[in-house]
C-alpha atoms as one frame of an Amber mdcrd trajectory, in Angstrom:
protein
 105.229  81.624 238.406 103.911  78.584 236.481 103.704  80.625 233.280 107.367
  81.594 233.587 108.369  77.947 234.083 106.312  76.932 231.051 107.935  79.602
 228.887 111.423  78.582 229.988 110.678  74.912 229.370 109.357  75.465 225.850
 112.282  77.753 225.018 114.756  75.027 225.974 113.078  72.257 223.942 114.781
  71.398 220.671 113.190  73.207 217.758 112.639  71.560 214.389 114.500  73.440
 211.677 112.330  75.554 209.418 111.872  74.323 205.869 113.350  76.833 203.410
 110.836  78.525 201.106 111.407  79.359 197.453 109.280  81.102 194.851 108.121
  78.796 192.064 108.792  81.419 189.395 112.498  81.495 190.341 113.021  77.743
 189.848 114.544  76.583 186.545 112.146  75.216 183.923 112.710  71.611 182.874
 110.893  69.165 180.578 107.868  67.774 182.387 106.038  64.454 182.333 104.033
  63.389 179.307 100.326  64.237 179.248  98.716  61.642 176.989  97.398  59.469
 179.843  96.686  62.137 182.412  92.939  62.665 182.983  91.432  66.105 183.615
  90.011  66.164 187.177  87.641  69.057 186.369  85.593  66.914 184.003  82.821
  66.293 186.425  79.788  68.198 187.345  79.133  71.326 185.392  82.111  73.245
 184.092  80.766  75.734 181.616  81.100  74.671 178.042  83.378  77.522 176.920
  85.666  77.267 179.993  85.918  73.500 179.560  86.888  73.898 175.889  89.524
  76.525 176.715  91.011  74.282 179.404  90.968  71.255 177.099  92.731  73.242
 174.374  95.354  74.554 176.834  96.074  70.974 177.936  96.883  69.807 174.411
 100.628  69.866 174.915 103.108  66.983 174.819 104.204  67.561 178.411 103.153
  69.327 181.585 105.193  72.473 182.363 107.715  71.620 185.094 110.308  73.197
 187.349 113.262  71.553 189.100 112.977  71.523 192.881 116.240  71.940 194.834
 117.383  68.918 196.873 116.289  68.464 200.456 113.120  69.616 202.152 111.675
  72.745 200.582 108.404  74.694 200.440 107.580  76.105 197.011 105.324  79.172
 196.924 103.595  79.165 193.551 100.374  79.913 191.694  98.418  78.585 188.731
  99.541  80.696 185.785  97.664  79.368 182.763  94.189  78.083 181.824  95.415
  74.468 181.686  95.350  74.499 185.500  98.386  72.338 186.142 102.081  72.461
 186.920 104.655  69.809 187.805 107.683  69.716 190.071 110.684  67.497 189.322
 112.218  65.929 192.425 115.346  63.806 192.661 114.757  60.963 195.129 117.825
  59.313 196.725 118.342  55.552 196.649 115.785  53.810 198.886 114.521  57.259
 199.895 111.050  58.606 200.507 109.571  61.901 199.391 106.243  63.454 200.328
 104.512  66.481 198.784 101.662  68.286 200.559  99.806  71.279 199.134  98.358
  73.997 201.353  96.403  77.021 200.253  93.220  78.991 200.597  91.142  76.529
 198.520  92.816  73.143 199.086  89.769  71.281 197.762  90.427  72.800 194.348
  93.738  70.927 194.022  94.949  67.395 193.389  98.578  66.290 193.768  99.813
  63.191 191.955 103.191  61.484 191.719 104.092  60.258 188.228 107.167  59.150
 186.318 108.628  60.812 183.205 105.997  59.179 181.005 103.085  60.390 183.153
 102.362  56.928 184.563 102.305  55.358 188.003 105.076  52.934 188.883 106.236
  50.924 191.858 106.593  53.254 194.855 103.626  55.439 193.830 100.730  53.011
 194.166  99.862  54.125 197.734  98.595  57.383 196.196  95.628  55.564 194.663
  93.998  55.474 198.118  92.359  58.891 198.641  93.271  60.691 201.869  91.079
  63.752 201.413  94.171  65.962 201.259  96.071  67.283 198.229  99.196  65.194
 198.812 101.233  62.427 197.234 104.331  60.425 198.091 106.952  58.252 196.473
 108.983  55.453 198.048 112.054  54.672 195.926 112.412  50.861 195.794 115.624
  51.117 193.757 119.205  51.180 194.998 119.866  54.166 192.720 118.545  57.721
 192.752 115.548  58.371 190.528 113.477  61.282 189.254 109.756  61.704 189.900
 107.296  64.477 189.180 104.624  65.827 191.499 101.803  67.175 189.365  99.642
  69.877 190.945  96.321  69.974 189.127  93.080  71.834 189.722  89.609  70.343
 189.980  87.955  73.602 188.946  88.111  75.477 185.664  89.352  79.054 185.502
  91.517  79.222 188.630  94.302  81.248 187.063  96.139  83.175 189.770  95.248
  80.775 192.616  98.193  80.708 195.059  99.398  77.628 196.946 102.397  76.260
 198.815 103.780  72.805 197.996 105.894  71.444 200.845 108.239  68.653 199.797
 109.993  66.586 202.454 112.662  63.984 201.722 113.598  61.170 204.081
């Protein structure tokens, strides 16, 4: 009898709406943030010399490849498609709004998420991301009274992770 009451109670509770999911390959390509000041997080202990050179060469582009994310909360299913190991997502943030991006996947420790502006730099509203949380996530708090554009850069800490799938959930408040 108690189990039936519990089931009825949980069925009547308000449910949070599901976040719509989209495939990253179906999103429109847009110009991404500049790369000249963006460090490679895989430059640490022991990437093989040849893999490190291939990754470095693949990263020698003026901007990071980007896609435009639709407005509102959305979960983007995507994967790393090239040896550079990065991809960016353009998000329009409303005036005085907040946006948060959290990556989930099989190997979350292989990823880093950063919020940057068009020039690849940090600005006001992104500085809280400098404090590590141990999770691949970043946020932006728009201090302006006008809408603005930010980029969430998904980068890998390992070399040669082409094909690695992940889901980037973006919530806007």
